PDB file of C-alpha atoms and ligand atoms in Angstrom:
ATOM      1  CA  MET A   1     117.428  77.285  93.222  1.00 49.00           C
ATOM      2  CA  ILE A   2     117.510  80.852  91.989  1.00 50.00           C
ATOM      3  CA  LYS A   3     118.457  79.724  88.478  1.00 53.00           C
ATOM      4  CA  LEU A   4     115.684  77.130  88.353  1.00 52.00           C
ATOM      5  CA  ASN A   5     113.107  79.706  89.402  1.00 54.00           C
ATOM      6  CA  LEU A   6     114.302  82.053  86.721  1.00 50.00           C
ATOM      7  CA  ILE A   7     114.145  79.389  84.036  1.00 51.00           C
ATOM      8  CA  ALA A   8     110.637  78.382  85.155  1.00 52.00           C
ATOM      9  CA  PHE A   9     109.641  82.027  85.087  1.00 50.00           C
ATOM     10  CA  TYR A  10     110.903  82.625  81.560  1.00 49.00           C
ATOM     11  CA  ILE A  11     109.113  79.514  80.306  1.00 45.00           C
ATOM     12  CA  LEU A  12     105.938  80.716  81.987  1.00 46.00           C
ATOM     13  CA  THR A  13     106.382  84.179  80.499  1.00 44.00           C
ATOM     14  CA  ILE A  14     106.798  82.812  76.984  1.00 41.00           C
ATOM     15  CA  PHE A  15     103.638  80.724  77.290  1.00 42.00           C
ATOM     16  CA  SER A  16     101.520  83.406  78.889  1.00 40.00           C
ATOM     17  CA  SER A  17     102.861  86.502  77.170  1.00 38.00           C
ATOM     18  CA  THR A  18      99.802  86.858  74.972  1.00 39.00           C
ATOM     19  CA  ALA A  19      97.366  86.591  77.883  1.00 46.00           C
ATOM     20  CA  PHE A  20      98.665  89.622  79.819  1.00 72.00           C
ATOM     21  CA  ALA A  21      97.719  87.830  83.036  1.00 83.00           C
ATOM     22  CA  HIS A  22     100.230  86.785  85.624  1.00 93.00           C
ATOM     23  CA  THR A  23      99.754  84.678  88.710  1.00 96.00           C
ATOM     24  CA  LEU A  24     102.098  85.857  91.438  1.00 97.00           C
ATOM     25  CA  PRO A  25     104.530  83.302  92.899  1.00 96.00           C
ATOM     26  CA  SER A  26     105.179  82.882  96.639  1.00 97.00           C
ATOM     27  CA  PRO A  27     107.108  85.697  98.396  1.00 98.00           C
ATOM     28  CA  GLU A  28     110.299  83.580  98.483  1.00 97.00           C
ATOM     29  CA  LYS A  29     110.113  82.942  94.744  1.00 97.00           C
ATOM     30  CA  LEU A  30     109.215  86.548  94.025  1.00 97.00           C
ATOM     31  CA  GLU A  31     112.234  87.693  96.037  1.00 97.00           C
ATOM     32  CA  ASP A  32     114.515  85.525  93.863  1.00 97.00           C
ATOM     33  CA  LEU A  33     112.775  86.621  90.712  1.00 95.00           C
ATOM     34  CA  ILE A  34     113.049  90.359  91.255  1.00 96.00           C
ATOM     35  CA  ASN A  35     116.366  90.060  93.077  1.00 95.00           C
ATOM     36  CA  ASN A  36     115.173  92.502  95.706  1.00 93.00           C
ATOM     37  CA  ARG A  37     115.030  92.068  99.483  1.00 96.00           C
ATOM     38  CA  PRO A  38     111.645  92.773 101.087  1.00 98.00           C
ATOM     39  CA  SER A  39     111.385  96.108 102.890  1.00 98.00           C
ATOM     40  CA  SER A  40     108.816  97.653 105.185  1.00 98.00           C
ATOM     41  CA  ILE A  41     106.221 100.391 104.818  1.00 98.00           C
ATOM     42  CA  LYS A  42     104.196 102.019 107.606  1.00 98.00           C
ATOM     43  CA  VAL A  43     100.629 103.027 106.695  1.00 98.00           C
ATOM     44  CA  TYR A  44      97.353 104.074 108.229  1.00 96.00           C
ATOM     45  CA  GLU A  45      95.404 100.838 107.801  1.00 96.00           C
ATOM     46  CA  PRO A  46      92.260 102.062 105.976  1.00 95.00           C
ATOM     47  CA  HIS A  47      90.172  98.938 106.611  1.00 94.00           C
ATOM     48  CA  MET A  48      90.522  99.294 110.380  1.00 91.00           C
ATOM     49  CA  SER A  49      90.876 103.068 110.793  1.00 88.00           C
ATOM     50  CA  LYS A  50      87.973 105.394 111.335  1.00 81.00           C
ATOM     51  CA  ALA A  51      88.284 109.074 110.429  1.00 74.00           C
ATOM     52  CA  MET A  52      88.915 110.130 114.055  1.00 81.00           C
ATOM     53  CA  HIS A  53      90.719 106.946 115.022  1.00 88.00           C
ATOM     54  CA  PRO A  54      93.677 106.138 112.741  1.00 89.00           C
ATOM     55  CA  ILE A  55      95.463 102.786 113.202  1.00 94.00           C
ATOM     56  CA  GLU A  56      99.072 102.450 112.074  1.00 96.00           C
ATOM     57  CA  VAL A  57     100.431  99.147 110.757  1.00 97.00           C
ATOM     58  CA  GLU A  58     103.859  98.357 109.351  1.00 98.00           C
ATOM     59  CA  TYR A  59     103.850  95.824 106.513  1.00 98.00           C
ATOM     60  CA  VAL A  60     106.654  93.976 104.728  1.00 98.00           C
ATOM     61  CA  GLY A  61     106.761  93.490 100.953  1.00 98.00           C
ATOM     62  CA  PHE A  62     108.117  94.691  97.625  1.00 98.00           C
ATOM     63  CA  PRO A  63     107.657  97.940  95.680  1.00 98.00           C
ATOM     64  CA  ALA A  64     104.848  97.229  93.166  1.00 98.00           C
ATOM     65  CA  GLU A  65     106.867  98.969  90.425  1.00 98.00           C
ATOM     66  CA  VAL A  66     109.750  96.514  90.799  1.00 97.00           C
ATOM     67  CA  VAL A  67     107.338  93.558  90.585  1.00 97.00           C
ATOM     68  CA  LEU A  68     105.440  94.982  87.593  1.00 97.00           C
ATOM     69  CA  SER A  69     108.613  95.781  85.721  1.00 96.00           C
ATOM     70  CA  LYS A  70     109.863  92.209  86.181  1.00 95.00           C
ATOM     71  CA  VAL A  71     106.534  90.589  85.374  1.00 93.00           C
ATOM     72  CA  PHE A  72     105.307  92.815  82.523  1.00 94.00           C
ATOM     73  CA  GLY A  73     108.673  94.053  81.301  1.00 94.00           C
ATOM     74  CA  PRO A  74     110.486  97.402  81.518  1.00 95.00           C
ATOM     75  CA  ALA A  75     107.725  99.160  79.525  1.00 95.00           C
ATOM     76  CA  TRP A  76     105.158  98.266  82.244  1.00 96.00           C
ATOM     77  CA  GLY A  77     104.486 101.976  82.877  1.00 96.00           C
ATOM     78  CA  SER A  78     103.366 102.814  79.351  1.00 94.00           C
ATOM     79  CA  VAL A  79     100.831 100.064  78.688  1.00 92.00           C
ATOM     80  CA  ASP A  80      97.521 101.048  77.124  1.00 89.00           C
ATOM     81  CA  GLY A  81      95.277 100.193  80.059  1.00 93.00           C
ATOM     82  CA  ASP A  82      95.071  99.702  83.804  1.00 96.00           C
ATOM     83  CA  TYR A  83      96.532  97.004  86.011  1.00 97.00           C
ATOM     84  CA  GLU A  84      93.762  94.900  87.447  1.00 96.00           C
ATOM     85  CA  PHE A  85      94.739  93.292  90.752  1.00 97.00           C
ATOM     86  CA  ARG A  86      92.624  90.143  91.082  1.00 97.00           C
ATOM     87  CA  ALA A  87      91.884  88.557  94.421  1.00 97.00           C
ATOM     88  CA  LEU A  88      91.097  84.999  95.509  1.00 95.00           C
ATOM     89  CA  ASP A  89      87.605  86.088  96.610  1.00 92.00           C
ATOM     90  CA  GLY A  90      86.732  87.490  93.163  1.00 95.00           C
ATOM     91  CA  TYR A  91      87.437  91.136  93.980  1.00 96.00           C
ATOM     92  CA  ALA A  92      89.169  93.029  91.132  1.00 96.00           C
ATOM     93  CA  SER A  93      90.707  96.470  91.656  1.00 97.00           C
ATOM     94  CA  ARG A  94      91.919  98.612  88.743  1.00 97.00           C
ATOM     95  CA  VAL A  95      94.901 100.904  89.196  1.00 97.00           C
ATOM     96  CA  SER A  96      96.364 103.104  86.466  1.00 97.00           C
ATOM     97  CA  PRO A  97     100.119 102.951  85.794  1.00 97.00           C
ATOM     98  CA  SER A  98     100.318 106.716  86.358  1.00 97.00           C
ATOM     99  CA  LEU A  99      98.965 106.391  89.900  1.00 97.00           C
ATOM    100  CA  ILE A 100     101.496 103.664  90.643  1.00 98.00           C
ATOM    101  CA  LYS A 101     104.319 105.855  89.324  1.00 98.00           C
ATOM    102  CA  LYS A 102     103.105 108.803  91.377  1.00 98.00           C
ATOM    103  CA  TYR A 103     102.615 107.075  94.751  1.00 98.00           C
ATOM    104  CA  HIS A 104     104.852 103.952  94.651  1.00 98.00           C
ATOM    105  CA  PRO A 105     102.551 101.404  96.362  1.00 98.00           C
ATOM    106  CA  TYR A 106     103.871  98.129  97.829  1.00 98.00           C
ATOM    107  CA  LEU A 107     102.767  94.545  97.376  1.00 98.00           C
ATOM    108  CA  VAL A 108     103.065  93.274 100.935  1.00 98.00           C
ATOM    109  CA  PHE A 109     102.851  89.735 102.324  1.00 98.00           C
ATOM    110  CA  GLN A 110     103.261  90.034 106.098  1.00 98.00           C
ATOM    111  CA  ARG A 111     103.192  92.388 109.072  1.00 98.00           C
ATOM    112  CA  LYS A 112     106.471  93.666 110.460  1.00 98.00           C
ATOM    113  CA  ASP A 113     105.445  92.891 114.060  1.00 97.00           C
ATOM    114  CA  GLY A 114     104.869  89.224 113.203  1.00 97.00           C
ATOM    115  CA  ARG A 115     101.159  89.332 114.076  1.00 97.00           C
ATOM    116  CA  ALA A 116      98.654  87.522 111.846  1.00 97.00           C
ATOM    117  CA  PHE A 117      98.432  88.960 108.310  1.00 98.00           C
ATOM    118  CA  LYS A 118      94.746  89.816 108.741  1.00 97.00           C
ATOM    119  CA  VAL A 119      92.469  92.836 109.093  1.00 95.00           C
ATOM    120  CA  GLU A 120      89.100  93.637 110.463  1.00 91.00           C
ATOM    121  CA  ASN A 121      87.061  95.418 107.813  1.00 87.00           C
ATOM    122  CA  VAL A 122      85.030  97.769 110.007  1.00 82.00           C
ATOM    123  CA  HIS A 123      83.252  99.306 107.029  1.00 80.00           C
ATOM    124  CA  GLN A 124      82.000  95.943 105.731  1.00 83.00           C
ATOM    125  CA  HIS A 125      81.270  94.268 109.077  1.00 84.00           C
ATOM    126  CA  GLN A 126      83.813  91.510 108.513  1.00 88.00           C
ATOM    127  CA  LYS A 127      86.399  90.237 111.012  1.00 91.00           C
ATOM    128  CA  ASP A 128      89.606  88.223 110.646  1.00 93.00           C
ATOM    129  CA  ILE A 129      90.012  88.649 106.908  1.00 95.00           C
ATOM    130  CA  SER A 130      93.207  87.088 105.556  1.00 97.00           C
ATOM    131  CA  LEU A 131      95.231  89.559 103.524  1.00 98.00           C
ATOM    132  CA  GLY A 132      97.499  87.076 101.757  1.00 97.00           C
ATOM    133  CA  PRO A 133      98.915  86.054  99.393  1.00 98.00           C
ATOM    134  CA  TYR A 134      99.481  89.764  98.589  1.00 98.00           C
ATOM    135  CA  TYR A 135      97.973  93.064  99.642  1.00 98.00           C
ATOM    136  CA  LEU A 136      98.421  96.370  97.773  1.00 98.00           C
ATOM    137  CA  VAL A 137      99.216  99.210 100.215  1.00 98.00           C
ATOM    138  CA  TRP A 138      99.887 102.921  99.699  1.00 98.00           C
ATOM    139  CA  ASP A 139     101.976 105.392 101.678  1.00 97.00           C
ATOM    140  CA  ASN A 140      99.054 107.382 103.073  1.00 96.00           C
ATOM    141  CA  ALA A 141     101.246 108.516 105.990  1.00 94.00           C
ATOM    142  CA  LYS A 142     103.454 110.462 103.567  1.00 95.00           C
ATOM    143  CA  HIS A 143     100.777 111.372 101.000  1.00 96.00           C
ATOM    144  CA  LYS A 144      97.912 112.702 103.122  1.00 93.00           C
ATOM    145  CA  GLU A 145      95.600 113.114 100.108  1.00 95.00           C
ATOM    146  CA  LEU A 146      95.402 109.318  99.930  1.00 96.00           C
ATOM    147  CA  LEU A 147      93.675 109.222 103.336  1.00 93.00           C
ATOM    148  CA  GLN A 148      90.551 110.636 101.700  1.00 92.00           C
ATOM    149  CA  GLU A 149      90.388 107.573  99.427  1.00 93.00           C
ATOM    150  CA  GLY A 150      89.930 105.243 102.414  1.00 92.00           C
ATOM    151  CA  SER A 151      90.418 101.643 101.296  1.00 94.00           C
ATOM    152  CA  TYR A 152      89.712 102.210  97.572  1.00 95.00           C
ATOM    153  CA  GLY A 153      92.682 100.836  95.654  1.00 96.00           C
ATOM    154  CA  TRP A 154      93.793  98.616  98.569  1.00 97.00           C
ATOM    155  CA  PRO A 155      92.834  95.117  97.316  1.00 97.00           C
ATOM    156  CA  TYR A 156      93.840  92.179  99.500  1.00 97.00           C
ATOM    157  CA  GLN A 157      94.142  88.418  98.763  1.00 98.00           C
ATOM    158  CA  ILE A 158      95.740  89.335  95.419  1.00 98.00           C
ATOM    159  CA  ASN A 159      97.005  86.369  93.463  1.00 97.00           C
ATOM    160  CA  GLU A 160      96.905  87.618  89.877  1.00 97.00           C
ATOM    161  CA  ILE A 161      97.627  90.794  87.913  1.00 97.00           C
ATOM    162  CA  VAL A 162      96.019  91.443  84.535  1.00 95.00           C
ATOM    163  CA  ILE A 163      96.296  94.323  82.052  1.00 95.00           C
ATOM    164  CA  SER A 164      92.846  95.553  81.139  1.00 93.00           C
ATOM    165  CA  HIS A 165      91.641  98.263  78.745  1.00 91.00           C
ATOM    166  CA  THR A 166      90.841 101.519  80.524  1.00 91.00           C
ATOM    167  CA  ILE A 167      87.436 101.967  78.883  1.00 91.00           C
ATOM    168  CA  PRO A 168      86.258  98.639  77.408  1.00 92.00           C
ATOM    169  CA  GLU A 169      83.610  98.796  74.646  1.00 91.00           C
ATOM    170  CA  ALA A 170      81.313  96.530  76.675  1.00 93.00           C
ATOM    171  CA  LEU A 171      80.899  99.300  79.258  1.00 95.00           C
ATOM    172  CA  VAL A 172      79.548 101.796  76.716  1.00 95.00           C
ATOM    173  CA  PRO A 173      75.733 101.514  76.832  1.00 93.00           C
ATOM    174  CA  ASN A 174      74.076 100.297  73.620  1.00 84.00           C
ATOM    175  CA  LYS A 175      76.753 101.600  71.233  1.00 71.00           C
ATOM    176  CA  LYS A 176      76.137 105.166  72.360  1.00 77.00           C
ATOM    177  CA  ASP A 177      78.846 107.823  72.287  1.00 85.00           C
ATOM    178  CA  LYS A 178      81.773 106.540  74.323  1.00 84.00           C
ATOM    179  CA  ASP A 179      83.038 109.999  75.259  1.00 88.00           C
ATOM    180  CA  ALA A 180      79.709 110.909  76.819  1.00 90.00           C
ATOM    181  CA  PHE A 181      80.090 108.175  79.437  1.00 94.00           C
ATOM    182  CA  ILE A 182      83.761 108.199  80.404  1.00 94.00           C
ATOM    183  CA  LYS A 183      83.179 109.816  83.789  1.00 96.00           C
ATOM    184  CA  GLU A 184      80.314 107.454  84.693  1.00 96.00           C
ATOM    185  CA  ILE A 185      82.256 104.401  83.513  1.00 96.00           C
ATOM    186  CA  LYS A 186      85.222 105.345  85.703  1.00 96.00           C
ATOM    187  CA  LEU A 187      83.000 105.956  88.727  1.00 98.00           C
ATOM    188  CA  THR A 188      81.252 102.609  88.257  1.00 98.00           C
ATOM    189  CA  GLN A 189      84.553 100.778  87.799  1.00 97.00           C
ATOM    190  CA  LYS A 190      85.967 102.352  90.935  1.00 97.00           C
ATOM    191  CA  TYR A 191      82.976 102.018  93.240  1.00 97.00           C
ATOM    192  CA  CYS A 192      81.068  98.978  91.966  1.00 98.00           C
ATOM    193  CA  LEU A 193      82.807  96.783  89.381  1.00 97.00           C
ATOM    194  CA  THR A 194      85.398  95.606  91.892  1.00 97.00           C
ATOM    195  CA  CYS A 195      82.683  93.180  93.104  1.00 97.00           C
ATOM    196  CA  HIS A 196      79.836  93.285  90.569  1.00 98.00           C
ATOM    197  CA  GLN A 197      79.664  92.863  86.789  1.00 97.00           C
ATOM    198  CA  LEU A 198      78.292  94.757  83.854  1.00 97.00           C
ATOM    199  CA  ASN A 199      78.024  93.080  80.442  1.00 94.00           C
ATOM    200  CA  GLY A 200      80.307  90.334  81.717  1.00 94.00           C
ATOM    201  CA  LEU A 201      83.080  92.659  82.915  1.00 95.00           C
ATOM    202  CA  GLY A 202      84.164  93.321  86.488  1.00 95.00           C
ATOM    203  CA  GLY A 203      84.801  91.379  89.665  1.00 95.00           C
ATOM    204  CA  SER A 204      83.211  88.110  90.626  1.00 94.00           C
ATOM    205  CA  LYS A 205      82.789  88.644  94.360  1.00 95.00           C
ATOM    206  CA  TYR A 206      79.054  89.229  93.788  1.00 96.00           C
ATOM    207  CA  PRO A 207      78.783  88.725  90.023  1.00 94.00           C
ATOM    208  CA  ASN A 208      75.245  89.902  89.314  1.00 95.00           C
ATOM    209  CA  ASP A 209      74.679  92.204  86.324  1.00 97.00           C
ATOM    210  CA  LEU A 210      74.448  95.679  87.848  1.00 97.00           C
ATOM    211  CA  SER A 211      72.239  97.140  85.158  1.00 97.00           C
ATOM    212  CA  GLU A 212      69.691  94.341  85.585  1.00 97.00           C
ATOM    213  CA  SER A 213      69.772  94.627  89.392  1.00 97.00           C
ATOM    214  CA  ALA A 214      69.489  98.420  89.329  1.00 97.00           C
ATOM    215  CA  LYS A 215      66.517  98.304  86.938  1.00 97.00           C
ATOM    216  CA  LYS A 216      64.605  96.318  89.560  1.00 97.00           C
ATOM    217  CA  MET A 217      64.981  99.226  91.999  1.00 95.00           C
ATOM    218  CA  GLY A 218      63.579 102.735  91.800  1.00 94.00           C
ATOM    219  CA  GLU A 219      65.930 105.699  91.818  1.00 97.00           C
ATOM    220  CA  SER A 220      65.513 106.559  95.513  1.00 97.00           C
ATOM    221  CA  GLU A 221      65.750 102.920  96.595  1.00 97.00           C
ATOM    222  CA  PHE A 222      68.968 102.558  94.594  1.00 98.00           C
ATOM    223  CA  ILE A 223      70.488 105.715  96.054  1.00 98.00           C
ATOM    224  CA  GLU A 224      69.664 104.733  99.605  1.00 98.00           C
ATOM    225  CA  TRP A 225      71.151 101.268  99.025  1.00 98.00           C
ATOM    226  CA  VAL A 226      74.491 102.426  97.625  1.00 98.00           C
ATOM    227  CA  THR A 227      74.973 105.330 100.036  1.00 98.00           C
ATOM    228  CA  SER A 228      73.985 103.371 103.192  1.00 96.00           C
ATOM    229  CA  PRO A 229      73.610  99.626 102.549  1.00 96.00           C
ATOM    230  CA  ASP A 230      73.732  98.852 106.279  1.00 92.00           C
ATOM    231  CA  LYS A 231      70.658 101.019 106.869  1.00 94.00           C
ATOM    232  CA  VAL A 232      68.731  98.896 104.371  1.00 95.00           C
ATOM    233  CA  LYS A 233      70.165  95.519 105.347  1.00 94.00           C
ATOM    234  CA  GLU A 234      71.695  94.998 108.781  1.00 92.00           C
ATOM    235  CA  ASN A 235      75.363  93.925 108.664  1.00 89.00           C
ATOM    236  CA  SER A 236      75.476  94.083 104.874  1.00 92.00           C
ATOM    237  CA  THR A 237      78.947  93.273 103.590  1.00 92.00           C
ATOM    238  CA  MET A 238      78.498  95.730 100.733  1.00 95.00           C
ATOM    239  CA  PRO A 239      80.476  98.939 101.448  1.00 94.00           C
ATOM    240  CA  ALA A 240      78.767 102.330 101.198  1.00 96.00           C
ATOM    241  CA  ILE A 241      80.159 104.758  98.601  1.00 97.00           C
ATOM    242  CA  ASN A 242      83.222 106.364 100.264  1.00 95.00           C
ATOM    243  CA  LYS A 243      81.959 107.795 103.557  1.00 92.00           C
ATOM    244  CA  ARG A 244      84.939 110.139 103.778  1.00 91.00           C
ATOM    245  CA  LEU A 245      83.449 112.214 100.947  1.00 94.00           C
ATOM    246  CA  PRO A 246      80.870 114.931 101.669  1.00 96.00           C
ATOM    247  CA  GLU A 247      77.243 113.654 101.674  1.00 97.00           C
ATOM    248  CA  LYS A 248      76.353 115.783  98.648  1.00 98.00           C
ATOM    249  CA  GLU A 249      79.158 114.300  96.580  1.00 98.00           C
ATOM    250  CA  ARG A 250      78.256 110.728  97.600  1.00 98.00           C
ATOM    251  CA  HIS A 251      74.679 111.379  96.523  1.00 98.00           C
ATOM    252  CA  GLU A 252      75.798 112.820  93.162  1.00 98.00           C
ATOM    253  CA  ILE A 253      78.045 109.827  92.489  1.00 98.00           C
ATOM    254  CA  ALA A 254      75.138 107.468  93.248  1.00 98.00           C
ATOM    255  CA  LEU A 255      72.845 109.386  90.911  1.00 98.00           C
ATOM    256  CA  GLU A 256      75.380 109.429  88.067  1.00 98.00           C
ATOM    257  CA  ILE A 257      75.927 105.685  88.396  1.00 98.00           C
ATOM    258  CA  TYR A 258      72.155 105.118  88.451  1.00 98.00           C
ATOM    259  CA  HIS A 259      71.547 107.080  85.229  1.00 96.00           C
ATOM    260  CA  TYR A 260      74.455 105.338  83.538  1.00 97.00           C
ATOM    261  CA  LEU A 261      73.096 101.883  84.459  1.00 97.00           C
ATOM    262  CA  MET A 262      69.649 102.878  83.166  1.00 96.00           C
ATOM    263  CA  ALA A 263      71.191 103.729  79.765  1.00 94.00           C
ATOM    264  CA  PHE A 264      71.858 100.021  79.071  1.00 94.00           C
TER     265      PHE A 264
HETATM  266  C1  HEC B   1      83.078  94.955  98.176  1.00 56.19           C
HETATM  267  C2  HEC B   1      82.103  94.446  97.251  1.00 56.19           C
HETATM  268  C3  HEC B   1      80.976  95.324  96.757  1.00 56.19           C
HETATM  269  C4  HEC B   1      81.045  96.575  96.176  1.00 56.19           C
HETATM  270  C5  HEC B   1      82.299  97.424  95.953  1.00 56.19           C
HETATM  271  C6  HEC B   1      79.700  96.923  95.793  1.00 56.19           C
HETATM  272  N1  HEC B   1      78.827  95.932  96.132  1.00 56.19           N
HETATM  273 FE1  HEC B   1      76.853  95.839  95.707  1.00 56.19          FE
HETATM  274  N2  HEC B   1      76.685  94.112  96.730  1.00 56.19           N
HETATM  275  C7  HEC B   1      77.718  93.452  97.357  1.00 56.19           C
HETATM  276  C8  HEC B   1      77.193  92.344  98.118  1.00 56.19           C
HETATM  277  C9  HEC B   1      78.004  91.380  98.965  1.00 56.19           C
HETATM  278  C10 HEC B   1      75.786  92.349  97.903  1.00 56.19           C
HETATM  279  C11 HEC B   1      74.744  91.407  98.502  1.00 56.19           C
HETATM  280  C12 HEC B   1      74.024  92.112  99.617  1.00 56.19           C
HETATM  281  C13 HEC B   1      74.639  91.862 100.945  1.00 56.19           C
HETATM  282  O1  HEC B   1      75.146  90.764 101.201  1.00 56.19           O
HETATM  283  O2  HEC B   1      74.612  92.755 101.782  1.00 56.19           O
HETATM  284  C14 HEC B   1      75.519  93.461  96.999  1.00 56.19           C
HETATM  285  C15 HEC B   1      74.262  93.767  96.499  1.00 56.19           C
HETATM  286  C16 HEC B   1      73.997  94.758  95.574  1.00 56.19           C
HETATM  287  C17 HEC B   1      72.729  94.959  94.888  1.00 56.19           C
HETATM  288  C18 HEC B   1      71.497  94.102  95.032  1.00 56.19           C
HETATM  289  C19 HEC B   1      71.737  92.940  94.097  1.00 56.19           C
HETATM  290  C20 HEC B   1      70.657  91.900  94.071  1.00 56.19           C
HETATM  291  O3  HEC B   1      70.814  90.902  94.769  1.00 56.19           O
HETATM  292  O4  HEC B   1      69.696  92.108  93.320  1.00 56.19           O
HETATM  293  C21 HEC B   1      72.876  96.040  94.070  1.00 56.19           C
HETATM  294  C22 HEC B   1      71.853  96.665  93.120  1.00 56.19           C
HETATM  295  C23 HEC B   1      74.227  96.522  94.254  1.00 56.19           C
HETATM  296  N3  HEC B   1      74.883  95.717  95.166  1.00 56.19           N
HETATM  297  C24 HEC B   1      74.750  97.625  93.624  1.00 56.19           C
HETATM  298  C25 HEC B   1      76.022  98.132  93.841  1.00 56.19           C
HETATM  299  C26 HEC B   1      76.510  99.366  93.258  1.00 56.19           C
HETATM  300  C27 HEC B   1      75.738 100.256  92.324  1.00 56.19           C
HETATM  301  C28 HEC B   1      77.787  99.520  93.713  1.00 56.19           C
HETATM  302  C29 HEC B   1      78.704 100.694  93.467  1.00 56.19           C
HETATM  303  C30 HEC B   1      78.222 101.989  93.900  1.00 56.19           C
HETATM  304  C31 HEC B   1      78.117  98.363  94.557  1.00 56.19           C
HETATM  305  N4  HEC B   1      77.012  97.558  94.616  1.00 56.19           N
HETATM  306  C32 HEC B   1      79.348  98.120  95.161  1.00 56.19           C
HETATM  307  C33 HEC B   1      79.062  93.759  97.284  1.00 56.19           C
HETATM  308  C34 HEC B   1      79.565  94.935  96.752  1.00 56.19           C
END
């Protein structure tokens, strides 16, 4: 069985090596493939925790580095780009190889206590969300600075990993100077392009073109929407820009993203 899986994997790798996209196999097949037993990691579950009310969950899975090194090869850590973790619901989260090497996240597939592999997303008013097939989790119990990030970088329902250029040309407005927009591009990728699109790039959870949508709003309307969507629309499933950051910083991020989108 193990041999067959390996052969199938190598055939798949040969055929897909130019695409840089890999669909993840089931946990049993992945275990054979990476020749590594699953282990557990205890985290503060950022989708369910509130700042004053942390909730601990222990998950079972594999170190992401071991999976990436098997899937993308031993040079996985020096690729020119980010790893984009793509989810069944169209969400796409970018993570740089350096962050993975620094914090050693896990790709998990079940809870240690045997309870359903689901979360309640308190910040997006959604209950009973399935986390499988894979969920990227970070050791925010050990690395306290990760708590501030909330659930950014914790994509669930992951089924595919893709290598994607860090700053794609399509995200530079109207052939302007790329260097002048790097900060804004990174902010927009992190906070918005996980769900939305810009010039055809980004997630497909809500695949409208952000620049077109933003141009229909005025500056203050836009800022109110992205800093507190649930004040504008009751039970909106769009998350506010990281509420763990100070209000002033959230406002500045919103403004920078707005001006960037207007430059298209
Ligand atoms: C987790 C997914 C997600 C993220 C991240 C997200 N949005 Fe949204 N956004 C939505 C959803 C879903 C809607 C539809 C409104 C609703 O259902 O509440 C929406 C609606 C919008 C709209 C109105 C679109 C229309 O219908 O014309 C704009 C503009 C928008 N988002 C901008 C942003 C910006 C800017 C960011 C980053 C700061 C962002 N969104 C981050 C999911 C997301």
